Tab-separated table of C-alpha atoms in Angstrom:
chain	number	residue	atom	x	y	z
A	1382	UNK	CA	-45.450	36.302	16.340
A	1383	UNK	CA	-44.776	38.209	13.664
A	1384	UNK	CA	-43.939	42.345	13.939
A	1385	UNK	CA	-46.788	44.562	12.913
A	1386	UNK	CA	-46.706	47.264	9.916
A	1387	UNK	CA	-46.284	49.870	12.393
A	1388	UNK	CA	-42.423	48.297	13.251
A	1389	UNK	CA	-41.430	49.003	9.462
A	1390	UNK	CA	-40.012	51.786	10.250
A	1391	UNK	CA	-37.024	50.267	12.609
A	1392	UNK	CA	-36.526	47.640	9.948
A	1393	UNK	CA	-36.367	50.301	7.252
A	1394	UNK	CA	-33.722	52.218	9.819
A	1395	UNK	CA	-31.843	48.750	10.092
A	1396	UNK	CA	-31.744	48.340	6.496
A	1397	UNK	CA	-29.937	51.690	5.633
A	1398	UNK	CA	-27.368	50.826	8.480
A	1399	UNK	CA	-27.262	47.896	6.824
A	1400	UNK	CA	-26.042	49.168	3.772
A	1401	UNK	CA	-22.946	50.817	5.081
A	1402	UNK	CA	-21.800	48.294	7.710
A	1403	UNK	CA	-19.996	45.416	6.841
A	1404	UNK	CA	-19.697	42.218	9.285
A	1405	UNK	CA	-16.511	42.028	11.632
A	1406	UNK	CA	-14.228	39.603	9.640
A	1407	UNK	CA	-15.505	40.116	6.061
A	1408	UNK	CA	-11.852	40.690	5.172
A	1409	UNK	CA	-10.988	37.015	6.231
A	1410	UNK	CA	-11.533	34.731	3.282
A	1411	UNK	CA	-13.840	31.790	3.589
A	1412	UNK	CA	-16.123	29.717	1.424
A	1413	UNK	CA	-19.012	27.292	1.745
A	1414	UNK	CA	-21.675	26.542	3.974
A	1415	UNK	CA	-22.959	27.204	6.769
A	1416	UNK	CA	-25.260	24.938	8.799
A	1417	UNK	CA	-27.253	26.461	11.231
A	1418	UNK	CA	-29.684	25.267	13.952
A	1419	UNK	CA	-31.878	26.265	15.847
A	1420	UNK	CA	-35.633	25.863	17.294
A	1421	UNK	CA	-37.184	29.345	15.771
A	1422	UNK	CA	-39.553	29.326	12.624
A	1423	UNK	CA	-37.540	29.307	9.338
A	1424	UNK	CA	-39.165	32.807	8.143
A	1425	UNK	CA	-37.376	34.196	11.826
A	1426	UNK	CA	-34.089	34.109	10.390
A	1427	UNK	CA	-34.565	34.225	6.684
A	1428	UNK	CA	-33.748	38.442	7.152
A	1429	UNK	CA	-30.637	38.156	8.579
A	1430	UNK	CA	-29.525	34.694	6.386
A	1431	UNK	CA	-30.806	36.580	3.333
A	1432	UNK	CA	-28.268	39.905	4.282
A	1433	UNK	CA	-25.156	38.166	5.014
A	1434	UNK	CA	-25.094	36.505	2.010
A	1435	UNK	CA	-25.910	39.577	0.151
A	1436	UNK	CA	-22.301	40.560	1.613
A	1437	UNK	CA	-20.735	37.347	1.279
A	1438	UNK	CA	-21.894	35.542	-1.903
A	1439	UNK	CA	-19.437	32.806	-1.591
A	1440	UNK	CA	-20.804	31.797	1.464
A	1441	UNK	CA	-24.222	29.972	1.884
A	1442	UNK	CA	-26.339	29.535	5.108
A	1443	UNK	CA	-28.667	26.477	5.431
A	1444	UNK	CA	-31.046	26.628	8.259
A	1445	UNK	CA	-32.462	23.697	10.111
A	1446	UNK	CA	-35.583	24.179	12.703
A	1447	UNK	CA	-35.853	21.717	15.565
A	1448	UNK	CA	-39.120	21.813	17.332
A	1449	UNK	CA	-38.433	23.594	21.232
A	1450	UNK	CA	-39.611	21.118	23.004
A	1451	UNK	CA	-37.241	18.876	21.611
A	1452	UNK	CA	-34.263	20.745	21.143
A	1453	UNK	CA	-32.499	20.175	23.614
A	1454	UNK	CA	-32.309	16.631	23.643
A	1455	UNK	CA	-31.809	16.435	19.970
A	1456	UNK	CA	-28.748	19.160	20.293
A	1457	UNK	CA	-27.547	16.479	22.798
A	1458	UNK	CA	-27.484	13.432	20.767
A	1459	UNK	CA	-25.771	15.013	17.864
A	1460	UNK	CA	-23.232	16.900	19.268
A	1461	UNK	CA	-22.569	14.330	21.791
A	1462	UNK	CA	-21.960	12.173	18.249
A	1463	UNK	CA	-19.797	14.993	16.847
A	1464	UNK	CA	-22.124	15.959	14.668
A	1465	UNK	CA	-20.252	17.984	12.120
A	1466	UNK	CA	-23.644	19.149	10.048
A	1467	UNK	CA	-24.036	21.641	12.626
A	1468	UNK	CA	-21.570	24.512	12.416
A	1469	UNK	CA	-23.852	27.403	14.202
A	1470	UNK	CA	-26.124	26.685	16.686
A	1471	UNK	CA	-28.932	28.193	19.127
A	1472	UNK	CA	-27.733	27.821	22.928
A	1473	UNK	CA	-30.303	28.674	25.449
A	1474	UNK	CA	-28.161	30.719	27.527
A	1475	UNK	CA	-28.560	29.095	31.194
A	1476	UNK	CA	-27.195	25.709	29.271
A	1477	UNK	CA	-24.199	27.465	27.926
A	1478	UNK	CA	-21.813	26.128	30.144
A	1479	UNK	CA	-23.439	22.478	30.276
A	1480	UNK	CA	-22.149	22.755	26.694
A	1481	UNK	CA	-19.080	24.319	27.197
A	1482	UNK	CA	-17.783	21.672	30.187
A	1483	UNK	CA	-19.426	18.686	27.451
A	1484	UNK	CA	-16.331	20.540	25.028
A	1485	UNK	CA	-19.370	21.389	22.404
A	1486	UNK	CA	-18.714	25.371	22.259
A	1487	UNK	CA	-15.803	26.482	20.541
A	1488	UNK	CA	-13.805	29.049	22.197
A	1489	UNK	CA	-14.190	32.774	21.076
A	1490	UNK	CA	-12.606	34.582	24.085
A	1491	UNK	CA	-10.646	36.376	21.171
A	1492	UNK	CA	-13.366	38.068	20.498
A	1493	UNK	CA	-14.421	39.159	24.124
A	1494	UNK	CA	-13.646	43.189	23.821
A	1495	UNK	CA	-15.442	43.071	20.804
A	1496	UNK	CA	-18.382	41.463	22.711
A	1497	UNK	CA	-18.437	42.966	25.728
A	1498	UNK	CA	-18.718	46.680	24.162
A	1499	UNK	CA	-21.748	45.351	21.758
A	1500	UNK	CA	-24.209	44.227	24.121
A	1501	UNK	CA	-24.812	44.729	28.575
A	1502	UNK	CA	-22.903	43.700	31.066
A	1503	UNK	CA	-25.506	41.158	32.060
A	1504	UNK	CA	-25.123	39.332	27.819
A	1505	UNK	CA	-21.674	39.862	28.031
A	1506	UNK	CA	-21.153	37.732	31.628
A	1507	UNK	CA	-24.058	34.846	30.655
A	1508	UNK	CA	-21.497	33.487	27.699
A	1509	UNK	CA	-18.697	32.772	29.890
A	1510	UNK	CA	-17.675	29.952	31.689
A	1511	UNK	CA	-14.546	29.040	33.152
A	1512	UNK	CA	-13.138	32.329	32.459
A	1513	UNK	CA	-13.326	32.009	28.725
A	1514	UNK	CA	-16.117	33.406	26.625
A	1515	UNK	CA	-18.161	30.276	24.040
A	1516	UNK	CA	-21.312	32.028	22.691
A	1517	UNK	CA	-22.357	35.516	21.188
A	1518	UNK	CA	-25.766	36.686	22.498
A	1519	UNK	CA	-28.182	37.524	19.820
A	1520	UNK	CA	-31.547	37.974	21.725
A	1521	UNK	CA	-32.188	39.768	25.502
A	1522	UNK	CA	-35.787	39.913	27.045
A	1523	UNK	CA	-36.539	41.835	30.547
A	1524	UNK	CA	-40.179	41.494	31.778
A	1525	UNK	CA	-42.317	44.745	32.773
A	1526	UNK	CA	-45.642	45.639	34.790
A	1527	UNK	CA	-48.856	45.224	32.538
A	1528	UNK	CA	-51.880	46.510	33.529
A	1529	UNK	CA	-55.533	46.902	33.265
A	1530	UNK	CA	-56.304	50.653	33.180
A	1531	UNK	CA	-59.775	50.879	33.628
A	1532	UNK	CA	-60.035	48.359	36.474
A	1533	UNK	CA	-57.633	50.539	37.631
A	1534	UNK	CA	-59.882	53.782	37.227
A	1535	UNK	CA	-63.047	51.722	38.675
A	1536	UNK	CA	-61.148	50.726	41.502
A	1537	UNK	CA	-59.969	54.414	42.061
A	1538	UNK	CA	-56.512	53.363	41.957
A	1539	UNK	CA	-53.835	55.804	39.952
A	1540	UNK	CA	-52.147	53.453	37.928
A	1541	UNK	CA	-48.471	52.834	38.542
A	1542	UNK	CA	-46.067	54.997	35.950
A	1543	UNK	CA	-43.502	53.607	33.429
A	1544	UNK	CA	-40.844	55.766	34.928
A	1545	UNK	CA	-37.939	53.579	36.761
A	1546	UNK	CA	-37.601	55.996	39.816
A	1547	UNK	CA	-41.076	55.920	40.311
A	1548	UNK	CA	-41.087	51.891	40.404
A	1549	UNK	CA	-43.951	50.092	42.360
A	1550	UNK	CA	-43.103	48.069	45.129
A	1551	UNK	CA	-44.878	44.000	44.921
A	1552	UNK	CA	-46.716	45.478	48.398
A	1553	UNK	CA	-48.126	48.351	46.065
A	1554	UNK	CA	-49.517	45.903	43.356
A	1555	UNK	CA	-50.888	43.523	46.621
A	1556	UNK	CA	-52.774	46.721	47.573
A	1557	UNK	CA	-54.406	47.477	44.281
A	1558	UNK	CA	-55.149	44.293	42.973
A	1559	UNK	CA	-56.856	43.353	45.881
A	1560	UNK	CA	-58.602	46.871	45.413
A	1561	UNK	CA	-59.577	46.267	42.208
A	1562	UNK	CA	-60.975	42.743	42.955
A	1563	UNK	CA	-63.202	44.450	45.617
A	1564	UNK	CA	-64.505	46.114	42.345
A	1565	UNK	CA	-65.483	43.964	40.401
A	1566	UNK	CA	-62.281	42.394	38.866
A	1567	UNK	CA	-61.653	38.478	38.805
A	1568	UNK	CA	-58.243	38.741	39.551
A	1569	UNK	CA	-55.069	41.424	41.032
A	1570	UNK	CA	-52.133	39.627	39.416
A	1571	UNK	CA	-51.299	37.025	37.299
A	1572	UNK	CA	-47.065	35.384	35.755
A	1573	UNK	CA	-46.728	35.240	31.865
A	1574	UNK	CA	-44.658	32.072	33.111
A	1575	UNK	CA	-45.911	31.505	36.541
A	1576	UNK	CA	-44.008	28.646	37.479
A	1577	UNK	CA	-40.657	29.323	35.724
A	1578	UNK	CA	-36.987	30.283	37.464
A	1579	UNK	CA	-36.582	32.852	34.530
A	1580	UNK	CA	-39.470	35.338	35.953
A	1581	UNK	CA	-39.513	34.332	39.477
A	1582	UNK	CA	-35.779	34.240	40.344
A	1583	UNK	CA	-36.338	38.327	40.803
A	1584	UNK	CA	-38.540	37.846	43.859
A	1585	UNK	CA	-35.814	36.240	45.811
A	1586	UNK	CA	-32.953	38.225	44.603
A	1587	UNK	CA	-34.934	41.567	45.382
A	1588	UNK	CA	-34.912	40.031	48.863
A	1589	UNK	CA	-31.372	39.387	49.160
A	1590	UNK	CA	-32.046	35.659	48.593
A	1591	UNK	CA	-29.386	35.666	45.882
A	1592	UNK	CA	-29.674	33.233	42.600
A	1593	UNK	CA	-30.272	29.697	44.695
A	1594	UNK	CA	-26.579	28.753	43.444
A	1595	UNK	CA	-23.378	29.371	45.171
A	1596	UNK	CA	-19.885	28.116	45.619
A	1597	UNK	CA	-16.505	28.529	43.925
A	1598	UNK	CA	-17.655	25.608	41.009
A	1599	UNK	CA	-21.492	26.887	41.236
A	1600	UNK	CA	-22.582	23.735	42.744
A	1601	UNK	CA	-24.204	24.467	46.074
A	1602	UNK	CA	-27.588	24.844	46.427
A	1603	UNK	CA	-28.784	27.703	48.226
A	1604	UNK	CA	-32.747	28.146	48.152
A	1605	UNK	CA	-33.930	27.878	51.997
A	1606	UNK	CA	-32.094	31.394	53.282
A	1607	UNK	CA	-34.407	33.677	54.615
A	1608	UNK	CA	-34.580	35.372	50.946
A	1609	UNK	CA	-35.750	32.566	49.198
A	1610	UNK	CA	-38.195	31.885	52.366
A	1611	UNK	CA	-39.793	35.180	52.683
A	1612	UNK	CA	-40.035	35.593	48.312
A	1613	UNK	CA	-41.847	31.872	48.431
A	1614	UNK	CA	-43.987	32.764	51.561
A	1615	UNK	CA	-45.120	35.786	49.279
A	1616	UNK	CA	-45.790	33.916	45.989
A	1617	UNK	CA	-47.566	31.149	47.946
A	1618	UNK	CA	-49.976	33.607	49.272
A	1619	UNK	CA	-51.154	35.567	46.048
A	1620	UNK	CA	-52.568	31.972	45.085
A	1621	UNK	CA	-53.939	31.450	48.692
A	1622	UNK	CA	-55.180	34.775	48.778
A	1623	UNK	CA	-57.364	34.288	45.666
A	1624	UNK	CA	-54.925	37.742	44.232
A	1625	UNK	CA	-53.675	35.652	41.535
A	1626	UNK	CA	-55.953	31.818	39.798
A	1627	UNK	CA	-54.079	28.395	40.500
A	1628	UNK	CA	-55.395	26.544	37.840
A	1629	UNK	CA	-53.980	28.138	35.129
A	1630	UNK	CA	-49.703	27.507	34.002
A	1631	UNK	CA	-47.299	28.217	31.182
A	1632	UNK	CA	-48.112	30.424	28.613
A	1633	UNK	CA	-51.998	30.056	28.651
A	1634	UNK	CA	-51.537	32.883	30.901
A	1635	UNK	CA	-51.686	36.070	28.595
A	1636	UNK	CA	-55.853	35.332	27.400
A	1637	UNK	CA	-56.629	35.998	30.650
A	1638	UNK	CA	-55.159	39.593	30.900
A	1639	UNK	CA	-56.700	39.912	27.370
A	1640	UNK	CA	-59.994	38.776	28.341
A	1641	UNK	CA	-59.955	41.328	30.951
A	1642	UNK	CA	-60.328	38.832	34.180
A	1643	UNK	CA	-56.753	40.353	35.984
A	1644	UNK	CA	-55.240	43.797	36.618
A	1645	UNK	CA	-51.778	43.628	37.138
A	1646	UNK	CA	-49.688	41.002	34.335
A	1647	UNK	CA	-45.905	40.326	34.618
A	1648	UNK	CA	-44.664	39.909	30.656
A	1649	UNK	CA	-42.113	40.529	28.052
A	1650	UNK	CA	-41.990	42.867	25.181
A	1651	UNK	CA	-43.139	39.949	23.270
A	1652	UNK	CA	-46.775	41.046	24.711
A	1653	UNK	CA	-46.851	44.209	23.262
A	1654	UNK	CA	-48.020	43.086	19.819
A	1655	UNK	CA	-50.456	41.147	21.013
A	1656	UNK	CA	-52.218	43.032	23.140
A	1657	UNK	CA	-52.144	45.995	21.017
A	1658	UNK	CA	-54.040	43.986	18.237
A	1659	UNK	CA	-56.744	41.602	20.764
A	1660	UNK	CA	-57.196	43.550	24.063
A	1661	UNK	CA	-59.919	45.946	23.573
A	1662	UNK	CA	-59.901	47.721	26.851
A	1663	UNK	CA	-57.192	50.450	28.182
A	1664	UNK	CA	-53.808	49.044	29.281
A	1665	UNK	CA	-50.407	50.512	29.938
A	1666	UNK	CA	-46.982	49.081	31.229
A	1667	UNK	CA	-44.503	50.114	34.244
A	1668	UNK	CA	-41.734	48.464	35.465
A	1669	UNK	CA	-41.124	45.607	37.429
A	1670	UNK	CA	-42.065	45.464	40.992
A	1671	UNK	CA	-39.798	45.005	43.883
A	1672	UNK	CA	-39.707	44.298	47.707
A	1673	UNK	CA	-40.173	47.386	49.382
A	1674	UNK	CA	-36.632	47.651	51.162
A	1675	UNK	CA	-35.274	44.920	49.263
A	1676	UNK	CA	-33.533	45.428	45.592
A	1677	UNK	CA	-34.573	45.865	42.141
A	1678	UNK	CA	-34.109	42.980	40.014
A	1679	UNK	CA	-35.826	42.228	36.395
A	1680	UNK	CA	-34.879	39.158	34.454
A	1681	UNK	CA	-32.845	39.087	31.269
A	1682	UNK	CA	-31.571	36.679	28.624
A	1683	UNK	CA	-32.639	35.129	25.675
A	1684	UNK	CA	-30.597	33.050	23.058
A	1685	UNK	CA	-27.418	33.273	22.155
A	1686	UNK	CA	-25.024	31.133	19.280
A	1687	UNK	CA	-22.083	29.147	19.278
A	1688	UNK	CA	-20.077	27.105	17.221
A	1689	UNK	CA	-19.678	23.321	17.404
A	1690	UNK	CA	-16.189	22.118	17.826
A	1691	UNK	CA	-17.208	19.715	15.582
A	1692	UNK	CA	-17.954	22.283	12.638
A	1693	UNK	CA	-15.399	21.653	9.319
A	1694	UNK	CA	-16.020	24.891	8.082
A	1695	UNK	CA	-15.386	27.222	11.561
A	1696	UNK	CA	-14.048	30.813	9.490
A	1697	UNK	CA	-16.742	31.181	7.610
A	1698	UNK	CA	-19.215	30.085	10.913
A	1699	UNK	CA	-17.423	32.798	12.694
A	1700	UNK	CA	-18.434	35.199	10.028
A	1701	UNK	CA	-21.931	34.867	10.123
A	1702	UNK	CA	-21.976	34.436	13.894
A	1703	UNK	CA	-20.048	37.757	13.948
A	1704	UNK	CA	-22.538	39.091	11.435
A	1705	UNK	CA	-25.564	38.013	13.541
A	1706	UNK	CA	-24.150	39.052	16.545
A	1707	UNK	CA	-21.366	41.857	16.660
A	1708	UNK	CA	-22.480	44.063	13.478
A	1709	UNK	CA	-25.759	45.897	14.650
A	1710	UNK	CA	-27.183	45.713	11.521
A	1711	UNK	CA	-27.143	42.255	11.258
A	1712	UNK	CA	-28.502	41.206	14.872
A	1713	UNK	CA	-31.749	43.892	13.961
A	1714	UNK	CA	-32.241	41.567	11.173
A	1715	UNK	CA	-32.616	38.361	13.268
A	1716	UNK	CA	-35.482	40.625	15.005
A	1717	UNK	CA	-36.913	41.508	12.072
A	1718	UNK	CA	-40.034	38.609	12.012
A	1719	UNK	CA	-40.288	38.582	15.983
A	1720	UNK	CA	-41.223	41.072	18.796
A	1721	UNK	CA	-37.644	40.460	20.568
A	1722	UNK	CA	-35.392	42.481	21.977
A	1723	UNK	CA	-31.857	42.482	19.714
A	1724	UNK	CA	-28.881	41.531	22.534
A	1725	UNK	CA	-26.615	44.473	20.756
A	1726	UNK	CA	-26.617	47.297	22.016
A	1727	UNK	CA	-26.980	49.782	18.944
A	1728	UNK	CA	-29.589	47.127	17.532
A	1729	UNK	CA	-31.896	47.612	19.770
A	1730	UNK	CA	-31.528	51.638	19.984
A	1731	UNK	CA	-32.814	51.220	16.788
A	1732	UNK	CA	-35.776	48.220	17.085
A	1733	UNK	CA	-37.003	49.824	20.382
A	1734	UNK	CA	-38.682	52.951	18.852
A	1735	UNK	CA	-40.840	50.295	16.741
A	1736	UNK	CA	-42.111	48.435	19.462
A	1737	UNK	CA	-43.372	51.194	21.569
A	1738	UNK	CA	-45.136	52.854	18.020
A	1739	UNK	CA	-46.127	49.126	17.567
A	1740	UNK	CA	-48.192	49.863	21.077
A	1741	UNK	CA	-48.918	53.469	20.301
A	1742	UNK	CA	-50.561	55.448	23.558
A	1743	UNK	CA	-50.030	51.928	25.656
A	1744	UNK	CA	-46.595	52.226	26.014
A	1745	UNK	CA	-45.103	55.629	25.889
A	1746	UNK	CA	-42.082	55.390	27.509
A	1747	UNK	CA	-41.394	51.784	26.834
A	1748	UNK	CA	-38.415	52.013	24.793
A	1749	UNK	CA	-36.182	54.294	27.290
A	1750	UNK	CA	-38.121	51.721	30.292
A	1751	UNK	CA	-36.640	48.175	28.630
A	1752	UNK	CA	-33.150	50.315	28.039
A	1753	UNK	CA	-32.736	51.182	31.326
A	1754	UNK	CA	-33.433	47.767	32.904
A	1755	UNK	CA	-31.426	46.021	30.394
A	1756	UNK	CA	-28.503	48.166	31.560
A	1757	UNK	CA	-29.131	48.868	35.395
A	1758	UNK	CA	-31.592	45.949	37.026
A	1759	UNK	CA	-30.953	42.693	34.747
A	1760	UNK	CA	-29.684	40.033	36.913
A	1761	UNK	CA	-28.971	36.838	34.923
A	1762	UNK	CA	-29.496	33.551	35.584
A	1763	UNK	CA	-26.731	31.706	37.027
A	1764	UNK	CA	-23.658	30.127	35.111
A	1765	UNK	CA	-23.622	26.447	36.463
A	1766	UNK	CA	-22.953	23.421	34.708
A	1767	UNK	CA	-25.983	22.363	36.971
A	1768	UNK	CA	-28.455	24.540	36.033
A	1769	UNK	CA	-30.527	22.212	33.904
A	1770	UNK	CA	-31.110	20.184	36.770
A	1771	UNK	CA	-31.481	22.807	38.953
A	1772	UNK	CA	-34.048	24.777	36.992
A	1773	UNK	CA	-35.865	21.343	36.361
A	1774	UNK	CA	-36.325	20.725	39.954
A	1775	UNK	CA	-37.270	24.630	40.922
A	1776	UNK	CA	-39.845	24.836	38.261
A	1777	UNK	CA	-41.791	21.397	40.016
A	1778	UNK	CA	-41.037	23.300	43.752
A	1779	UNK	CA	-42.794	26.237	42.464
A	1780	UNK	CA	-45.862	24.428	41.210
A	1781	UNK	CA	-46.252	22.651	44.182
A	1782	UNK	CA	-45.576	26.126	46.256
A	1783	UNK	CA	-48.634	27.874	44.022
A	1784	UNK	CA	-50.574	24.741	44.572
A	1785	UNK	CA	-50.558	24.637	48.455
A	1786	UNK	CA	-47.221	22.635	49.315
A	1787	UNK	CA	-45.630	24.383	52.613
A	1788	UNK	CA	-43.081	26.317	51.619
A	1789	UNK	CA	-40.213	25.515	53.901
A	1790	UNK	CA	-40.382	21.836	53.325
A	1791	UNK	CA	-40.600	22.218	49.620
A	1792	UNK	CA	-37.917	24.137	49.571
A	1793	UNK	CA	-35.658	21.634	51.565
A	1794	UNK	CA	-37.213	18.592	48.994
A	1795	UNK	CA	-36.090	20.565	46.252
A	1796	UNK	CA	-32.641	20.608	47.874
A	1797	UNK	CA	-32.015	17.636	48.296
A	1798	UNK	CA	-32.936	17.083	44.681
A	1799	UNK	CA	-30.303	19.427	43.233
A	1800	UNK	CA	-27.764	17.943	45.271
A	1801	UNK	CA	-28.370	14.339	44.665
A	1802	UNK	CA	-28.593	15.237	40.785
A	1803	UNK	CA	-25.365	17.389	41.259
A	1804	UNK	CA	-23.407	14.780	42.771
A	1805	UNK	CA	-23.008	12.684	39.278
A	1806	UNK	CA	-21.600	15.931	37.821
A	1807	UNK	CA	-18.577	15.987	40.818
């Protein structure tokens, strides 16, 4: 999706810091080019491609899109064939250490003060694995409260505000969806991704469920605690309920907050354009609910890069990856086509501005809201050379959970999945 007019003016900002920032190891001399892949758009990446080699004209990047939906399995193949056409690469962060155990990241702990002051704690911790750091992050993401004003207003419900210490619990949102259905309105509540681990893992960590992965190696499964029980018992019952529709998944989810057929919408900053150009009625954000008495937890991560071990020309892939990722000028440019949050710090002090003008009177406030959870409520997802399999197997529970599948047994089922996919990776 690409960034409206109105986010010119961070880009502009970017551009002038640009100028007078230079990337972290421009004094290290290195030549060629640089192969990078990944699953975005070309035009994504052609800002940030286009400034590095304005600053290093003896280096040239060549990027390479593979489709999402077959990324991973084609990042497989040719790295597992030591694919040395691929120097950078896109690692979706729960699979970093799948790739770092498979010895396909190469190893930039010697860069890990420099990383962990650019970006949160929560970025810094997702690229390491084994006590050594493999991947820069480049993107972050949190997720927020969207709502419906004015089914809100006809409901005579005051609508929740974007302030953190005045947070709404998920018993709140119950309350006033179901309030505003009695009105009139289709729906209370509806998941951008309403079956995935990435927005849902919240619920059961705000109830002291934890991740659903323990142990010393990350390798025990740990999704029937009480947690996990009570944050399943609750999702299952929205769709029981009627609060939130079963027979709609993935991302077809956003048309129907647009459409105006549910109050309350649980999305990422990659919303904001959208609805500020389509949805025609009044809407406003807050932040993410939690269990009342329980914790506040938001989801975060995104993308980060890494180099392949395979790569013939690794100085000059560490400059660009250092560009990209360490120099805040150059990880605003890789945000500079796409409504998504930059994973360094000063980067996204200056993109944020944009993308609440981008929403104008809709989200006031955003900006300082996505800071703060970024740096006080994003739990990540857990580092485990299982997680593939693990996420993969959670995703089906879930369906089945929204779709009427008792929750206790489902939850065991999914257990036993994990473990007998786990046990070829002991």
């Amino acid at each position: 999706m690409k960034r409206s007019h109105l986010l010119l003016a961070a880009a502009a900002a970017g551009a002038l810091v640009l100028s007078g920032c230079s990337s972290a190891s421009e004094s290290a001399s290195a030549s060629g080019t640089v192969n990078l892949l990944g699953p975005e758009d070309p035009a994504t990446f052609a800002p940030v491609i286009e400034a590095f080699e304005a600053d290093h004209p003896d280096i040239t990047i060549e990027y390479t899109q593979v489709p999402f939906d077959q990324y991973s399995n084609t990042l497989q193949q040719r790295l597992g064939a030591k694919d040395d056409s691929i120097d950078v690469y896109a690692v979706d962060q729960p699979n970093l250490s799948q790739l770092a155990a498979q010895g396909f990241l190469e190893d930039l702990s010697d860069l890990e003060d420099e990383a962990r002051a650019a970006t949160s704690a929560a970025q810094f911790d997702i690229n390491v694995y084994d006590g050594r750091m493999w991947a820069l992050s480049i993107w972050n993401s949190t997720q927020m409260l969207f709502f419906n004003r004015d089914a809100l207003t006809a409901a005579g419900v005051e609508a929740p505000p974007v302030d953190p210490a005045e947070r709404w619990t998920w018993e709140q949102v119950v309350e006033a969806g179901r309030a505003t259905q009695d009105a009139g309105m289709e729906y209370g509540l509806l998941f951008e991704q309403v079956e995935a681990y990435y927005q849902l893992q919240p619920l059961a960590e705000s109830l002291g469920g934890g991740s659903g992965i323990t142990g010393d190696e990350m390798l025990t499964v740990d999704v029937t605690d009480d947690g996990w029980q009570e944050a399943m018992d609750w999702y299952a019952e929205t769709f029981e309920s009627g609060l939130s529709p079963r027979g709609v998944g993935g991302f077809q989810t956003s048309p129907v907050f647009m459409d105006g057929d549910v109050t309350f919408f649980i999305g990422g900053p990659w919303d904001v354009g959208r609805f500020a150009n389509d949805v025609d009625f009044d809407w406003g954000v807050a932040p993410m609910p939690y269990f009342d008495g329980g914790e506040v937890a938001t989801p975060t991560g995104s993308w980060s890069w890494g180099i392949n071990t395979a790569s013939k020309n690794t100085d000059a892939a560490r400059q660009f990856l250092e560009f990209a990722a360490l120099d805040a000028a150059g990880n605003l440019a890789t945000t500079e086509a796409t409504t998504i949050i930059p994973a360094n710090s000063e980067a996204a002090a200056e993109y944020l501005p944009g993308l609440e003008e981008l929403g104008g009177e809709h989200t006031v406030g955003i900006a300082d809201l996505i800071t703060y959870e970024v740096e006080n409520t994003a739990v990540a997802r857990p580092v485990s050379v299982g997680y593939v399999q693990f996420e993969s197997a959670m995703n089906r529970a879930f369906a089945d959970i929204r779709n009427g599948s008792p929750v206790a047994s489902r939850l065991d089922q999914a257990t036993t999945q994990i473990e007998d996919a786990w046990s070829k990776l002991r």
